[in-house]
PDB file of C-alpha atoms in Angstrom:
ATOM      1  CA  MET A   1      -0.028  -0.035  -0.092  1.00 50.00           C
ATOM      2  CA  TRP A   2       1.311   3.504  -1.123  1.00 53.00           C
ATOM      3  CA  SER A   3       1.053   6.493   1.160  1.00 53.00           C
ATOM      4  CA  PHE A   4       1.802  10.171  -0.574  1.00 54.00           C
ATOM      5  CA  GLY A   5       2.759  12.726   1.530  1.00 53.00           C
ATOM      6  CA  THR A   6       6.064  14.621   2.247  1.00 53.00           C
ATOM      7  CA  THR A   7       7.969  11.485   1.416  1.00 52.00           C
ATOM      8  CA  MET A   8       6.776   8.350  -0.711  1.00 50.00           C
ATOM      9  CA  THR A   9       6.818   4.935   1.424  1.00 50.00           C
ATOM     10  CA  MET A  10       5.799   1.607   0.694  1.00 51.00           C
ATOM     11  CA  ALA A  11       4.400  -0.669   3.445  1.00 52.00           C
ATOM     12  CA  LYS A  12       5.820  -4.077   3.827  1.00 53.00           C
ATOM     13  CA  ASP A  13       3.797  -6.858   2.199  1.00 49.00           C
ATOM     14  CA  ARG A  14       5.404  -9.609   4.106  1.00 53.00           C
ATOM     15  CA  ASP A  15       8.328  -9.912   6.445  1.00 51.00           C
ATOM     16  CA  PRO A  16      11.379 -12.004   5.278  1.00 54.00           C
ATOM     17  CA  SER A  17      11.298 -15.240   7.558  1.00 54.00           C
ATOM     18  CA  PRO A  18      14.426 -16.103   9.399  1.00 52.00           C
ATOM     19  CA  GLU A  19      14.389 -19.754   7.773  1.00 55.00           C
ATOM     20  CA  ASN A  20      15.174 -18.275   4.313  1.00 52.00           C
ATOM     21  CA  PRO A  21      18.418 -15.915   4.919  1.00 51.00           C
ATOM     22  CA  VAL A  22      19.680 -14.229   1.663  1.00 51.00           C
ATOM     23  CA  GLU A  23      23.097 -15.539   1.062  1.00 51.00           C
ATOM     24  CA  PRO A  24      25.552 -13.321  -1.003  1.00 51.00           C
ATOM     25  CA  ALA A  25      26.333 -14.406  -4.433  1.00 52.00           C
ATOM     26  CA  GLN A  26      29.907 -16.046  -4.616  1.00 54.00           C
ATOM     27  CA  ALA A  27      32.285 -15.080  -7.413  1.00 51.00           C
ATOM     28  CA  PRO A  28      33.279 -17.919  -9.764  1.00 53.00           C
ATOM     29  CA  GLN A  29      36.608 -19.504  -8.359  1.00 54.00           C
ATOM     30  CA  SER A  30      38.416 -19.179 -11.476  1.00 51.00           C
ATOM     31  CA  LEU A  31      37.830 -15.208 -11.336  1.00 49.00           C
ATOM     32  CA  GLN A  32      39.061 -15.322  -7.698  1.00 50.00           C
ATOM     33  CA  SER A  33      42.329 -17.093  -8.594  1.00 53.00           C
ATOM     34  CA  THR A  34      43.164 -14.385 -11.486  1.00 62.00           C
ATOM     35  CA  ILE A  35      42.836 -11.194  -9.154  1.00 62.00           C
ATOM     36  CA  PRO A  36      46.000 -10.920  -6.550  1.00 61.00           C
ATOM     37  CA  PRO A  37      44.994 -10.195  -3.122  1.00 60.00           C
ATOM     38  CA  PRO A  38      45.748  -6.598  -2.094  1.00 63.00           C
ATOM     39  CA  GLU A  39      48.924  -5.982  -0.250  1.00 65.00           C
ATOM     40  CA  PRO A  40      48.322  -4.951   3.416  1.00 66.00           C
ATOM     41  CA  ARG A  41      49.380  -1.288   3.981  1.00 64.00           C
ATOM     42  CA  PRO A  42      51.840  -0.612   6.634  1.00 63.00           C
ATOM     43  CA  PRO A  43      50.708   1.494   9.580  1.00 69.00           C
ATOM     44  CA  ILE A  44      51.033   5.341   9.542  1.00 69.00           C
ATOM     45  CA  LEU A  45      53.918   5.700  11.871  1.00 74.00           C
ATOM     46  CA  SER A  46      56.023   2.776  10.437  1.00 79.00           C
ATOM     47  CA  GLN A  47      59.496   3.550   9.065  1.00 80.00           C
ATOM     48  CA  ARG A  48      58.254   3.672   5.437  1.00 79.00           C
ATOM     49  CA  SER A  49      55.458   5.791   6.219  1.00 80.00           C
ATOM     50  CA  LEU A  50      57.277   8.051   8.109  1.00 82.00           C
ATOM     51  CA  LYS A  51      60.041   8.421   5.214  1.00 80.00           C
ATOM     52  CA  GLN A  52      57.241   9.150   2.750  1.00 81.00           C
ATOM     53  CA  LEU A  53      55.780  11.868   5.091  1.00 86.00           C
ATOM     54  CA  GLY A  54      59.225  13.079   5.592  1.00 86.00           C
ATOM     55  CA  LEU A  55      59.527  14.153   1.838  1.00 86.00           C
ATOM     56  CA  PHE A  56      55.965  15.601   2.031  1.00 89.00           C
ATOM     57  CA  PHE A  57      57.131  17.836   4.912  1.00 92.00           C
ATOM     58  CA  ALA A  58      60.633  18.576   3.539  1.00 92.00           C
ATOM     59  CA  GLY A  59      58.464  19.920   0.499  1.00 91.00           C
ATOM     60  CA  ALA A  60      56.049  21.944   2.777  1.00 93.00           C
ATOM     61  CA  GLY A  61      58.874  23.564   4.612  1.00 94.00           C
ATOM     62  CA  PHE A  62      60.610  24.614   1.501  1.00 93.00           C
ATOM     63  CA  LEU A  63      57.477  25.855  -0.014  1.00 93.00           C
ATOM     64  CA  ALA A  64      56.856  27.835   3.157  1.00 95.00           C
ATOM     65  CA  LEU A  65      60.572  29.435   3.034  1.00 94.00           C
ATOM     66  CA  SER A  66      60.290  30.356  -0.432  1.00 94.00           C
ATOM     67  CA  THR A  67      56.940  31.773   0.146  1.00 94.00           C
ATOM     68  CA  LEU A  68      58.475  33.974   2.906  1.00 95.00           C
ATOM     69  CA  VAL A  69      61.189  34.898   0.603  1.00 93.00           C
ATOM     70  CA  THR A  70      58.779  35.822  -2.163  1.00 93.00           C
ATOM     71  CA  ARG A  71      56.822  38.154   0.152  1.00 94.00           C
ATOM     72  CA  ARG A  72      60.025  39.673   1.512  1.00 94.00           C
ATOM     73  CA  ALA A  73      61.171  40.501  -2.001  1.00 90.00           C
ATOM     74  CA  VAL A  74      57.809  41.935  -2.986  1.00 89.00           C
ATOM     75  CA  ALA A  75      57.342  44.128   0.412  1.00 90.00           C
ATOM     76  CA  ARG A  76      60.841  45.563  -0.411  1.00 87.00           C
ATOM     77  CA  LYS A  77      60.135  46.436  -3.981  1.00 83.00           C
ATOM     78  CA  HIS A  78      56.788  47.925  -2.913  1.00 81.00           C
ATOM     79  CA  SER A  79      58.270  50.171  -0.069  1.00 81.00           C
ATOM     80  CA  MET A  80      61.010  51.320  -2.559  1.00 77.00           C
ATOM     81  CA  THR A  81      58.313  52.807  -4.730  1.00 74.00           C
ATOM     82  CA  MET A  82      56.405  54.709  -1.706  1.00 74.00           C
ATOM     83  CA  PRO A  83      57.412  58.243  -1.305  1.00 69.00           C
ATOM     84  CA  GLN A  84      59.044  59.128   2.066  1.00 71.00           C
ATOM     85  CA  PHE A  85      56.777  61.041   4.487  1.00 74.00           C
ATOM     86  CA  PHE A  86      58.721  64.368   3.903  1.00 73.00           C
ATOM     87  CA  HIS A  87      58.963  64.071   0.206  1.00 69.00           C
ATOM     88  CA  GLN A  88      57.112  66.750  -1.680  1.00 73.00           C
ATOM     89  CA  SER A  89      53.980  65.803  -3.540  1.00 72.00           C
ATOM     90  CA  ASN A  90      54.378  67.563  -6.762  1.00 76.00           C
ATOM     91  CA  ARG A  91      57.962  65.625  -7.343  1.00 71.00           C
ATOM     92  CA  PRO A  92      57.796  61.988  -8.931  1.00 69.00           C
ATOM     93  CA  VAL A  93      59.142  59.174  -6.725  1.00 65.00           C
ATOM     94  CA  THR A  94      62.503  57.824  -7.326  1.00 64.00           C
ATOM     95  CA  LYS A  95      62.670  54.913  -9.607  1.00 62.00           C
ATOM     96  CA  LEU A  96      63.730  51.404  -8.712  1.00 59.00           C
ATOM     97  CA  ASP A  97      67.566  51.266  -8.495  1.00 63.00           C
ATOM     98  CA  SER A  98      67.631  48.016 -10.743  1.00 63.00           C
ATOM     99  CA  ASP A  99      67.269  47.512 -14.240  1.00 72.00           C
ATOM    100  CA  SER A 100      63.744  45.980 -15.280  1.00 76.00           C
ATOM    101  CA  SER A 101      65.457  42.975 -16.545  1.00 80.00           C
ATOM    102  CA  LEU A 102      67.049  41.985 -13.378  1.00 84.00           C
ATOM    103  CA  ILE A 103      63.551  42.520 -11.771  1.00 85.00           C
ATOM    104  CA  ALA A 104      62.147  39.963 -14.376  1.00 87.00           C
ATOM    105  CA  LEU A 105      64.893  37.583 -13.612  1.00 90.00           C
ATOM    106  CA  GLU A 106      64.388  37.620  -9.704  1.00 89.00           C
ATOM    107  CA  ALA A 107      60.736  37.133 -10.448  1.00 90.00           C
ATOM    108  CA  LEU A 108      61.450  34.078 -12.384  1.00 93.00           C
ATOM    109  CA  ASN A 109      64.092  32.852  -9.832  1.00 93.00           C
ATOM    110  CA  LEU A 110      61.380  33.243  -6.911  1.00 93.00           C
ATOM    111  CA  ALA A 111      58.652  31.495  -8.961  1.00 94.00           C
ATOM    112  CA  THR A 112      60.834  28.705  -9.776  1.00 94.00           C
ATOM    113  CA  LEU A 113      61.554  28.455  -6.025  1.00 93.00           C
ATOM    114  CA  ASN A 114      57.845  28.313  -5.186  1.00 94.00           C
ATOM    115  CA  VAL A 115      56.964  25.734  -7.843  1.00 95.00           C
ATOM    116  CA  MET A 116      59.998  23.511  -6.732  1.00 94.00           C
ATOM    117  CA  GLY A 117      58.887  23.518  -3.181  1.00 93.00           C
ATOM    118  CA  PHE A 118      55.166  22.533  -4.409  1.00 95.00           C
ATOM    119  CA  GLY A 119      56.372  19.732  -6.452  1.00 94.00           C
ATOM    120  CA  ILE A 120      58.556  18.257  -3.675  1.00 92.00           C
ATOM    121  CA  MET A 121      55.555  18.602  -1.376  1.00 92.00           C
ATOM    122  CA  VAL A 122      53.004  17.091  -4.186  1.00 93.00           C
ATOM    123  CA  THR A 123      55.669  14.252  -5.007  1.00 91.00           C
ATOM    124  CA  GLY A 124      56.001  13.388  -1.227  1.00 89.00           C
ATOM    125  CA  GLY A 125      51.966  13.280  -0.869  1.00 89.00           C
ATOM    126  CA  LEU A 126      51.426  11.240  -3.688  1.00 89.00           C
ATOM    127  CA  SER A 127      54.251   8.897  -2.678  1.00 86.00           C
ATOM    128  CA  TRP A 128      52.627   8.431   0.705  1.00 86.00           C
ATOM    129  CA  ALA A 129      48.908   8.063  -0.699  1.00 85.00           C
ATOM    130  CA  PHE A 130      50.112   5.538  -3.130  1.00 84.00           C
ATOM    131  CA  ASP A 131      52.530   3.691  -0.952  1.00 83.00           C
ATOM    132  CA  ILE A 132      55.715   3.980  -3.150  1.00 84.00           C
ATOM    133  CA  SER A 133      58.946   4.328  -1.204  1.00 81.00           C
ATOM    134  CA  SER A 134      61.181   3.699  -4.025  1.00 83.00           C
ATOM    135  CA  VAL A 135      61.688   3.784  -7.662  1.00 84.00           C
ATOM    136  CA  ASP A 136      61.446  -0.313  -7.502  1.00 87.00           C
ATOM    137  CA  ASP A 137      57.876   0.058  -5.839  1.00 85.00           C
ATOM    138  CA  LEU A 138      56.956   2.443  -8.715  1.00 84.00           C
ATOM    139  CA  ARG A 139      58.135   0.022 -11.128  1.00 85.00           C
ATOM    140  CA  ARG A 140      56.130  -3.094  -9.568  1.00 85.00           C
ATOM    141  CA  MET A 141      53.024  -0.752  -9.295  1.00 83.00           C
ATOM    142  CA  ALA A 142      53.126  -0.013 -12.922  1.00 82.00           C
ATOM    143  CA  GLN A 143      53.866  -3.718 -14.011  1.00 80.00           C
ATOM    144  CA  ARG A 144      50.673  -4.581 -12.060  1.00 80.00           C
ATOM    145  CA  HIS A 145      48.629  -2.153 -14.097  1.00 77.00           C
ATOM    146  CA  ILE A 146      50.231  -3.056 -17.535  1.00 75.00           C
ATOM    147  CA  GLY A 147      50.490  -6.783 -16.923  1.00 65.00           C
ATOM    148  CA  PRO A 148      53.052  -9.276 -16.837  1.00 60.00           C
ATOM    149  CA  THR A 149      54.097  -9.162 -20.501  1.00 60.00           C
ATOM    150  CA  GLY A 150      54.502  -5.628 -20.483  1.00 52.00           C
ATOM    151  CA  GLY A 151      53.907  -3.960 -23.573  1.00 56.00           C
ATOM    152  CA  ARG A 152      53.509  -6.308 -26.538  1.00 61.00           C
ATOM    153  CA  THR A 153      54.712  -5.280 -29.882  1.00 66.00           C
ATOM    154  CA  ASP A 154      53.206  -6.250 -33.177  1.00 76.00           C
ATOM    155  CA  GLU A 155      55.974  -7.403 -35.560  1.00 82.00           C
ATOM    156  CA  GLU A 156      53.797  -7.340 -38.772  1.00 83.00           C
ATOM    157  CA  ALA A 157      52.793  -3.705 -37.882  1.00 84.00           C
ATOM    158  CA  GLU A 158      56.398  -2.957 -37.301  1.00 87.00           C
ATOM    159  CA  ARG A 159      57.475  -4.375 -40.647  1.00 88.00           C
ATOM    160  CA  GLU A 160      54.847  -2.584 -42.339  1.00 91.00           C
ATOM    161  CA  ILE A 161      55.912   0.761 -41.042  1.00 92.00           C
ATOM    162  CA  GLU A 162      59.656   0.058 -41.586  1.00 92.00           C
ATOM    163  CA  GLU A 163      58.694  -0.849 -45.517  1.00 93.00           C
ATOM    164  CA  TRP A 164      56.680   2.136 -45.868  1.00 94.00           C
ATOM    165  CA  VAL A 165      59.605   4.574 -44.263  1.00 93.00           C
ATOM    166  CA  ALA A 166      61.948   2.986 -46.621  1.00 93.00           C
ATOM    167  CA  LYS A 167      59.597   3.709 -49.713  1.00 93.00           C
ATOM    168  CA  VAL A 168      59.424   7.443 -48.590  1.00 92.00           C
ATOM    169  CA  LEU A 169      62.955   7.933 -48.159  1.00 91.00           C
ATOM    170  CA  LEU A 170      63.674   6.135 -51.522  1.00 92.00           C
ATOM    171  CA  ARG A 171      61.233   8.627 -53.004  1.00 91.00           C
ATOM    172  CA  LYS A 172      62.999  11.484 -51.454  1.00 88.00           C
ATOM    173  CA  GLU A 173      66.431  10.378 -52.725  1.00 89.00           C
ATOM    174  CA  LYS A 174      65.051  10.242 -56.219  1.00 88.00           C
ATOM    175  CA  LYS A 175      63.574  13.624 -56.082  1.00 87.00           C
ATOM    176  CA  GLU A 176      66.786  14.960 -54.780  1.00 86.00           C
ATOM    177  CA  ASP A 177      68.685  13.256 -57.676  1.00 85.00           C
ATOM    178  CA  GLU A 178      66.559  14.473 -60.298  1.00 85.00           C
ATOM    179  CA  ALA A 179      66.825  18.138 -58.691  1.00 82.00           C
ATOM    180  CA  GLN A 180      70.515  18.094 -58.926  1.00 79.00           C
ATOM    181  CA  PRO A 181      71.758  18.750 -62.398  1.00 71.00           C
ATOM    182  CA  PRO A 182      74.339  16.457 -63.725  1.00 65.00           C
ATOM    183  CA  LEU A 183      78.028  17.341 -63.255  1.00 67.00           C
ATOM    184  CA  GLY A 184      79.729  18.416 -66.551  1.00 59.00           C
ATOM    185  CA  LYS A 185      83.098  17.241 -67.571  1.00 55.00           C
ATOM    186  CA  ASN A 186      85.920  19.806 -67.441  1.00 53.00           C
TER     187      ASN A 186
END
């Protein structure tokens, strides 16, 4: 029986009896044997996890320091453009003492520092999130997704491409030979 109100509900027509419990569907045995069991993750405070988090916090510290240096440089440039208290209002403010190309170079260096700090922090965070502690771990994880055979090559397609490239190069050589005039005898 339906009741319409603020919510739509349906009354129970019959109660499931305890004699007929619903069993979850079992996966076929062949499917279970092909999927490797997931590797257990180490605890958060293990040596491996602390190494990965160390890279994250080193990147965060480097990013904080580079941001501090950037803020200080910007504040210094900004304060140089402010007129002094006793400066006359009808006179122009003195220009910066450096060349504009040096200002651009300094800005590029500061931006590079900030991006490097962010990159180190992201690398550490991703290595912790995906439980990657070394290049061997990364290689093992990539091989797990690619498959045991790795990237298979198609010899037929490679041979076909090789023949096509040879034909194209042969045509190019013929055109170059036709374009050059024959050398005359002296």
